[in-house]
Amino acid sequence: MGSSGLLTLGLVLSVAHCTEILGPGEESIEITQNIMAVLGEVVYLGCRFLGAKTINGTHYQSVSCSAIGGRPTPQISWLVNGLPASEHPFTMSVNNTTLSNGTSSLSSILRFPTHLQDEDSVTCEVQHPTLPNPKLTTVRVETYEYEGHNVTCSFDHPKFAHSESRTLPSFYLSGVRLLDSELGINNKDFQDTETLELQEGQNEIIVGLEVIGNVPRYNVTCKKDDGPLPEGLELDGSSLRVQGPVEHQHAGLYECVFSYLHLKAILQINITVQPHVIQPVPPTIRVDLQTKDGHRVIECSAADAVPAANVSWHLPEGVSGVSWSNFTSHNGSHSVRGVFLLPACSPWELTAECVINHPAFEEPENRSITLPLCARPNITINSSTELKGGMLFTKVDCSVDSVASAAAITWHVGNTDNSINSSLSEPEVQADGLVSARSSVRFLSSLYAGQNLTCVVEHPSLEASEIRTIHIPVHKAPLLSVSVARQRDSHLWLAVCDCKGEGFGTNLAWVLPENVKGQTSLHSEYEGRALKARLTYQFPLDRHEGQDLTCEYRSERGNIEKKTVRIPRYHITAVRVLNHTTPLQSRYGGGPIIHRLTLQENHHNQKILLQVVGNMSDYDLNCKRSDGSFVHMERHAMVFQSQVTEKDAGLYICCASFYHHMVTVKIQVEVMSEDKQFAMVAIGCISSASAILIIFIVTLWVCCTRNSRKQYKKPESLSALTALMQEPGSPEVKKPMVTEKDSKEHAQMVSYSIVIDVKSTV
């Protein structure tokens, strides 16, 4: 029997163990079969519920632990029953976040299936160099329960005459009720709300609470009027205990919640406190006014009263403020202090009234205090201008001297509500107690030129906002001028745009055709308050010849000023030779004409004068020989300074050029000596005399012939002359003999022409 008793004890313990760990569920129960044990020793016969269904039929729990704002990074570990949590069945995930201040926040989540966790609590362990010992935090977790069903464990053993079984009951929590023998209260009827009346001044009051149900344990939480329990009242197990005498503050609606896992029961207790009947003692009333931190503090106190007085405030319509009160007790008397906070300044005279109610007064006592109106602020506004980076800026300051608190300053432009950004200085407290507030705006003068800038001041001493306005003047538009000129030391032309004025930027630009790029440069300097800017543009003449170039100035407000200059169009039509020349036409036709002239041999400083036909006032003119050597030029003339020889004869090419315009002329120079010239003159004279003589003879002969024809009328006399006039040719083409009949007609049709070619010199 002794051995059977020990085995029975082990069975009872195993059933009790199962009772603590099992709960409701719908899955099967795992039973450990064939347990081997030594007779006389304690052994647990195990049965375990496999789990309520959440993820793939398994219920999981997660516990989070965080360590925020540490440096270096803290370390988090988990303990279960005082030992580190094993990898199975526990899983841990860690998230480390580095904050902007260099510290780190670490969070760890412990996750496990409920049916594999035997302990009802887990512990988070945080280690960090700043902690002398690891920080431990324990949280309760759910253990597996099998509720709502009867769970029976059966055991077989050779010593048993038949199988033993134990059944785990279903748990329920029906409700809670009051049970307090000391107060003579024993309410056996269950209800959601209980009423309890206490007497002020009672000591050591214990209110017992009884749970209706069969749960093995439960948690209890109580609160009063949705807040914490009052001072002097605490929860002791499942009872409410009042330490010290019962006071009025203990009255209220209490709510106590009893819970076991998901089972919950709530009991509401309405506790009332009946006051002692005592002789009232009137309070001592005092009213005080102070100014602190820009506010007026009105204090109304009702001290040393029995019972405590009630203090309230009465203010004029439209006036509001912040109020609070505090309560103190000493030797059975009570003092109440009411405080009302108003702005330190007001545009009206205000009267605040403190109202005190107390049983010792037949009528409420009133205490009033008058708040005088504040002095109006002194507002000044001024402006100044400055040049910076070629731009004119305007700065406007608005300052307000007032009683505390500091005035609020804003800015508006024109007649609209458009506000502009400003810089506000820290308020300064002057020796006389006044506060100075200053605000400034700085802007490009052209942005608000011609508009009004308004400083708007708001202050408690003002019934409405006050404004101060300043006009921003309009500055004259800058003077714009343009010109274009040749550059002496460059093949490029230069267009110049000058701009002068106050308060304008250097945003000048040449308006050029599309895809045209040129070399531009900007130079600016100050002349007093005025800014002078020059924008230049270099370009080849052929790019813009005959076109207009426009310089454009664009203001910050979008206004555009333009000036245009015309680039002339030039031309060179010809280079003329002013000396007497004989033109020579190319034998092939259509080619250029060559001008032929003669120079005297052995003469000095002979010149060939040239004239350039065109519309330019300046050009380049040079001449060179056919071998490429240049000829000495004096302005518009080729000058042969040394004696002219046969070597100077030949073809000369003269070129007149103006940038890309160019015209040439060819001159064939011949050199004539004095002997050749004399011979030519002589030959010319002889030739001329011979020609004159021949003409005279022919004329005389013709006249004689006519006279003879009239007298003798011999046709034969004409035959010899006619034969002389016939051109040589074949007999077939010879003219027939002239008859006497035709001689008169034929004589009238014959004429004579003599050509004399005489060369001349310069």
XYZ file of C-alpha atoms in Angstrom, residues 103-418:
316
model
C 23.001 56.976 -31.069
C 21.391 53.635 -31.905
C 18.000 52.090 -31.240
C 17.753 48.320 -31.010
C 14.553 46.314 -31.015
C 14.199 42.545 -30.671
C 11.115 40.391 -31.196
C 10.816 36.952 -29.565
C 8.361 34.664 -31.344
C 7.292 31.184 -30.325
C 4.377 28.763 -30.748
C 2.182 28.801 -27.670
C 1.887 25.064 -27.348
C 5.687 24.654 -27.094
C 6.125 27.249 -24.310
C 5.696 25.911 -20.755
C 6.489 29.100 -18.827
C 3.926 31.869 -18.344
C 6.550 34.653 -18.549
C 9.626 35.674 -20.535
C 12.379 38.125 -19.543
C 14.139 40.736 -21.739
C 17.761 41.343 -20.704
C 19.435 44.602 -21.887
C 23.191 45.058 -21.485
C 25.016 48.376 -22.017
C 28.252 49.968 -20.670
C 26.184 52.641 -18.917
C 24.308 50.024 -16.874
C 26.143 48.594 -13.827
C 23.973 45.493 -14.078
C 21.894 44.119 -16.959
C 18.380 45.593 -17.098
C 15.724 42.879 -16.762
C 12.094 43.280 -17.818
C 9.620 40.427 -17.381
C 6.299 40.096 -19.231
C 3.604 37.486 -18.772
C 2.633 35.381 -21.766
C -0.155 32.974 -22.394
C 0.288 29.279 -21.754
C -1.665 26.646 -23.496
C -5.182 26.012 -22.047
C -7.912 23.724 -23.102
C -11.099 25.534 -22.163
C -14.691 24.698 -22.939
C -14.117 20.955 -23.154
C -13.628 18.179 -20.663
C -10.103 16.800 -20.848
C -9.578 13.364 -19.347
C -6.232 11.701 -18.713
C -6.293 7.889 -18.222
C -3.462 5.876 -16.584
C -2.806 2.127 -16.548
C -0.339 0.280 -14.281
C 0.130 -3.310 -13.173
C -0.624 -2.285 -9.629
C -3.992 -0.805 -10.679
C -6.949 -3.086 -10.508
C -8.458 -0.938 -13.305
C -7.541 2.242 -15.212
C -7.355 5.508 -13.327
C -8.640 8.748 -14.953
C -8.793 12.397 -14.085
C -10.908 15.066 -15.841
C -9.899 18.743 -16.340
C -12.959 20.973 -15.859
C -13.974 23.907 -18.102
C -13.160 27.369 -16.707
C -15.665 30.213 -16.460
C -15.799 33.703 -14.919
C -19.414 34.768 -14.382
C -18.967 38.019 -12.448
C -17.793 39.858 -9.321
C -19.654 41.050 -6.217
C -18.974 43.002 -3.020
C -18.165 41.096 0.169
C -17.220 43.212 3.184
C -17.961 41.752 6.626
C -16.532 44.723 8.507
C -19.078 47.036 6.916
C -21.878 44.489 7.399
C -22.295 44.162 3.624
C -22.881 40.722 2.157
C -24.563 41.037 -1.186
C -25.181 37.563 -2.535
C -27.099 38.770 -5.549
C -24.791 39.437 -8.478
C -25.163 42.766 -10.299
C -22.898 44.892 -12.549
C -22.999 48.026 -10.360
C -22.759 48.111 -6.555
C -23.415 51.068 -4.271
C -21.297 51.686 -1.178
C -21.816 54.533 1.284
C -18.947 55.589 3.562
C -18.770 58.153 6.343
C -16.184 60.859 6.227
C -13.502 60.240 8.822
C -13.846 56.430 9.006
C -10.558 54.544 9.365
C -9.213 51.212 8.059
C -11.957 50.492 5.570
C -11.561 47.272 3.531
C -13.901 46.574 0.624
C -13.716 42.882 -0.330
C -14.446 41.675 -3.863
C -15.583 38.107 -4.577
C -15.123 36.391 -7.947
C -17.904 34.132 -9.251
C -16.255 31.408 -11.314
C -13.836 28.483 -11.205
C -10.721 30.013 -12.726
C -7.545 28.933 -10.893
C -6.223 32.511 -10.740
C -6.984 35.973 -12.105
C -5.623 39.490 -12.489
C -7.339 42.507 -10.911
C -7.144 46.182 -11.993
C -9.205 49.038 -10.534
C -9.599 52.698 -11.516
C -11.664 55.671 -10.360
C -13.556 57.932 -12.752
C -11.402 56.624 -15.662
C -8.288 57.643 -13.758
C -5.927 56.206 -11.148
C -7.011 55.328 -7.635
C -6.973 58.354 -5.291
C -4.273 58.890 -2.732
C -4.838 56.808 0.424
C -6.741 54.026 -1.378
C -4.954 50.992 -2.806
C -5.720 47.543 -4.244
C -4.686 44.766 -1.852
C -5.116 41.409 -3.571
C -8.806 41.332 -4.442
C -9.784 44.011 -1.890
C -9.828 47.834 -1.869
C -8.142 49.194 1.270
C -8.559 52.795 2.515
C -5.516 53.863 4.528
C -6.275 56.549 7.068
C -9.594 58.355 7.414
C -12.135 58.387 4.596
C -12.126 61.734 2.765
C -14.334 63.391 0.234
C -11.821 62.627 -2.559
C -12.540 58.896 -2.074
C -16.056 59.323 -3.443
C -16.651 58.419 -7.079
C -17.351 55.649 -9.542
C -14.866 52.804 -9.304
C -14.434 50.068 -11.891
C -12.601 46.815 -11.171
C -11.748 44.338 -13.919
C -11.031 40.657 -13.160
C -9.419 38.687 -15.991
C -8.020 35.282 -16.642
C -6.675 34.874 -20.133
C -9.574 35.952 -22.376
C -12.173 35.579 -19.569
C -13.190 38.899 -18.047
C -15.668 40.196 -15.438
C -16.277 43.848 -14.545
C -17.733 45.332 -11.353
C -18.618 49.007 -10.944
C -18.827 50.437 -7.406
C -20.379 53.822 -6.769
C -18.834 55.026 -3.499
C -20.372 58.032 -1.780
C -18.875 59.826 1.256
C -21.212 61.454 3.729
C -19.597 64.578 5.216
C -19.408 65.394 8.947
C -21.755 68.096 10.169
C -19.416 70.813 11.411
C -19.688 74.504 12.341
C -18.635 76.635 9.330
C -15.681 79.026 9.720
C -15.605 81.929 7.196
C -12.443 82.306 5.096
C -9.990 85.176 5.073
C -10.204 86.820 1.640
C -7.306 88.553 -0.106
C -6.858 89.831 -3.710
C -3.440 90.600 -5.228
C -2.249 91.855 -8.676
C 1.242 91.248 -10.136
C 2.932 91.497 -13.536
C 5.113 88.536 -14.526
C 6.591 87.442 -17.849
C 4.444 89.770 -19.918
C 1.197 88.826 -18.155
C -0.908 90.204 -15.318
C -1.511 87.665 -12.559
C -4.614 88.180 -10.393
C -4.631 86.075 -7.227
C -7.722 85.600 -5.066
C -7.377 83.491 -1.904
C -9.895 82.262 0.655
C -7.800 80.910 3.560
C -8.449 79.089 6.840
C -12.109 78.225 6.165
C -14.247 75.341 7.397
C -15.381 73.845 5.095
C -13.339 74.966 2.076
C -14.626 77.976 0.164
C -15.426 77.996 -3.544
C -13.569 80.601 -5.640
C -14.720 81.661 -9.151
C -14.116 84.561 -11.548
C -16.367 87.051 -13.277
C -14.902 88.964 -16.259
C -16.283 91.446 -18.807
C -17.772 90.006 -21.974
C -15.219 89.100 -24.596
C -12.307 88.834 -22.148
C -10.753 85.436 -21.613
C -7.706 84.091 -19.887
C -6.125 81.101 -18.194
C -7.140 80.215 -14.627
C -6.271 77.537 -12.110
C -6.658 76.880 -8.361
C -5.018 74.876 -5.602
C -6.295 73.485 -2.306
C -4.477 73.064 1.028
C -5.579 71.880 4.487
C -4.061 72.485 7.902
C -5.439 71.505 11.333
C -8.923 70.944 9.949
C -9.126 74.283 8.088
C -8.911 74.639 4.342
C -7.446 77.273 2.032
C -8.303 77.795 -1.625
C -6.167 79.938 -3.944
C -7.493 80.946 -7.358
C -5.200 82.460 -9.999
C -6.263 84.166 -13.227
C -3.781 85.008 -16.004
C -4.496 87.961 -18.348
C -2.378 89.762 -20.966
C -0.239 92.470 -19.405
C -1.661 95.055 -21.802
C -5.160 95.891 -22.960
C -6.635 98.716 -25.064
C -9.517 98.985 -22.589
C -9.823 99.426 -18.863
C -10.863 96.056 -17.392
C -12.419 95.097 -14.064
C -11.963 91.516 -12.872
C -14.173 90.206 -10.063
C -13.399 87.322 -7.704
C -16.529 85.580 -6.329
C -16.241 83.579 -3.036
C -19.001 81.186 -1.941
C -19.047 79.712 1.606
C -21.744 78.379 3.983
C -20.846 81.109 6.478
C -21.868 83.789 3.948
C -25.517 84.599 3.405
C -24.551 86.098 0.008
C -21.411 85.441 -2.095
C -18.547 87.779 -1.304
C -17.095 89.759 -4.223
C -13.641 91.286 -4.587
C -12.857 93.345 -7.681
C -9.662 94.770 -9.149
C -9.314 97.259 -12.022
C -6.690 96.861 -14.776
C -5.753 100.189 -16.417
C -5.392 100.477 -20.178
C -1.891 100.391 -21.695
C 0.021 103.202 -23.371
C -0.061 103.106 -27.168
C 3.139 101.963 -28.887
C 5.524 104.343 -30.639
C 5.958 103.311 -34.295
C 8.690 104.634 -36.629
C 9.587 103.670 -40.179
C 12.573 104.685 -42.320
C 14.279 103.560 -45.503
C 17.692 103.615 -47.149
C 19.201 102.490 -50.450
C 22.489 100.868 -51.352
C 24.268 99.732 -54.506
C 25.623 96.217 -54.563
C 26.854 94.317 -57.572
C 25.467 96.987 -59.872
C 21.985 96.628 -58.375
C 20.105 99.174 -56.297
C 18.586 97.719 -53.133
C 16.159 99.341 -50.714
C 16.076 98.566 -46.990
C 13.096 99.581 -44.854
C 13.111 99.371 -41.043
C 10.012 99.419 -38.852
C 10.523 99.740 -35.077
C 7.907 99.631 -32.328
C 8.499 100.633 -28.696
C 5.704 99.346 -26.463
C 4.929 97.953 -23.061
C 5.339 94.208 -22.713
C 4.739 92.111 -24.636
C 6.554 92.856 -27.901
C 4.495 93.999 -30.885
C 3.948 91.781 -33.942
C 5.160 93.321 -37.224
C 4.221 92.237 -40.782
C 4.736 93.803 -44.224
C 2.447 94.295 -47.203
C 3.030 95.634 -50.723
C 0.581 97.878 -52.574
C -3.155 97.629 -51.975
C -3.164 93.838 -51.777
C -2.682 91.447 -48.894
C 0.515 90.089 -50.420
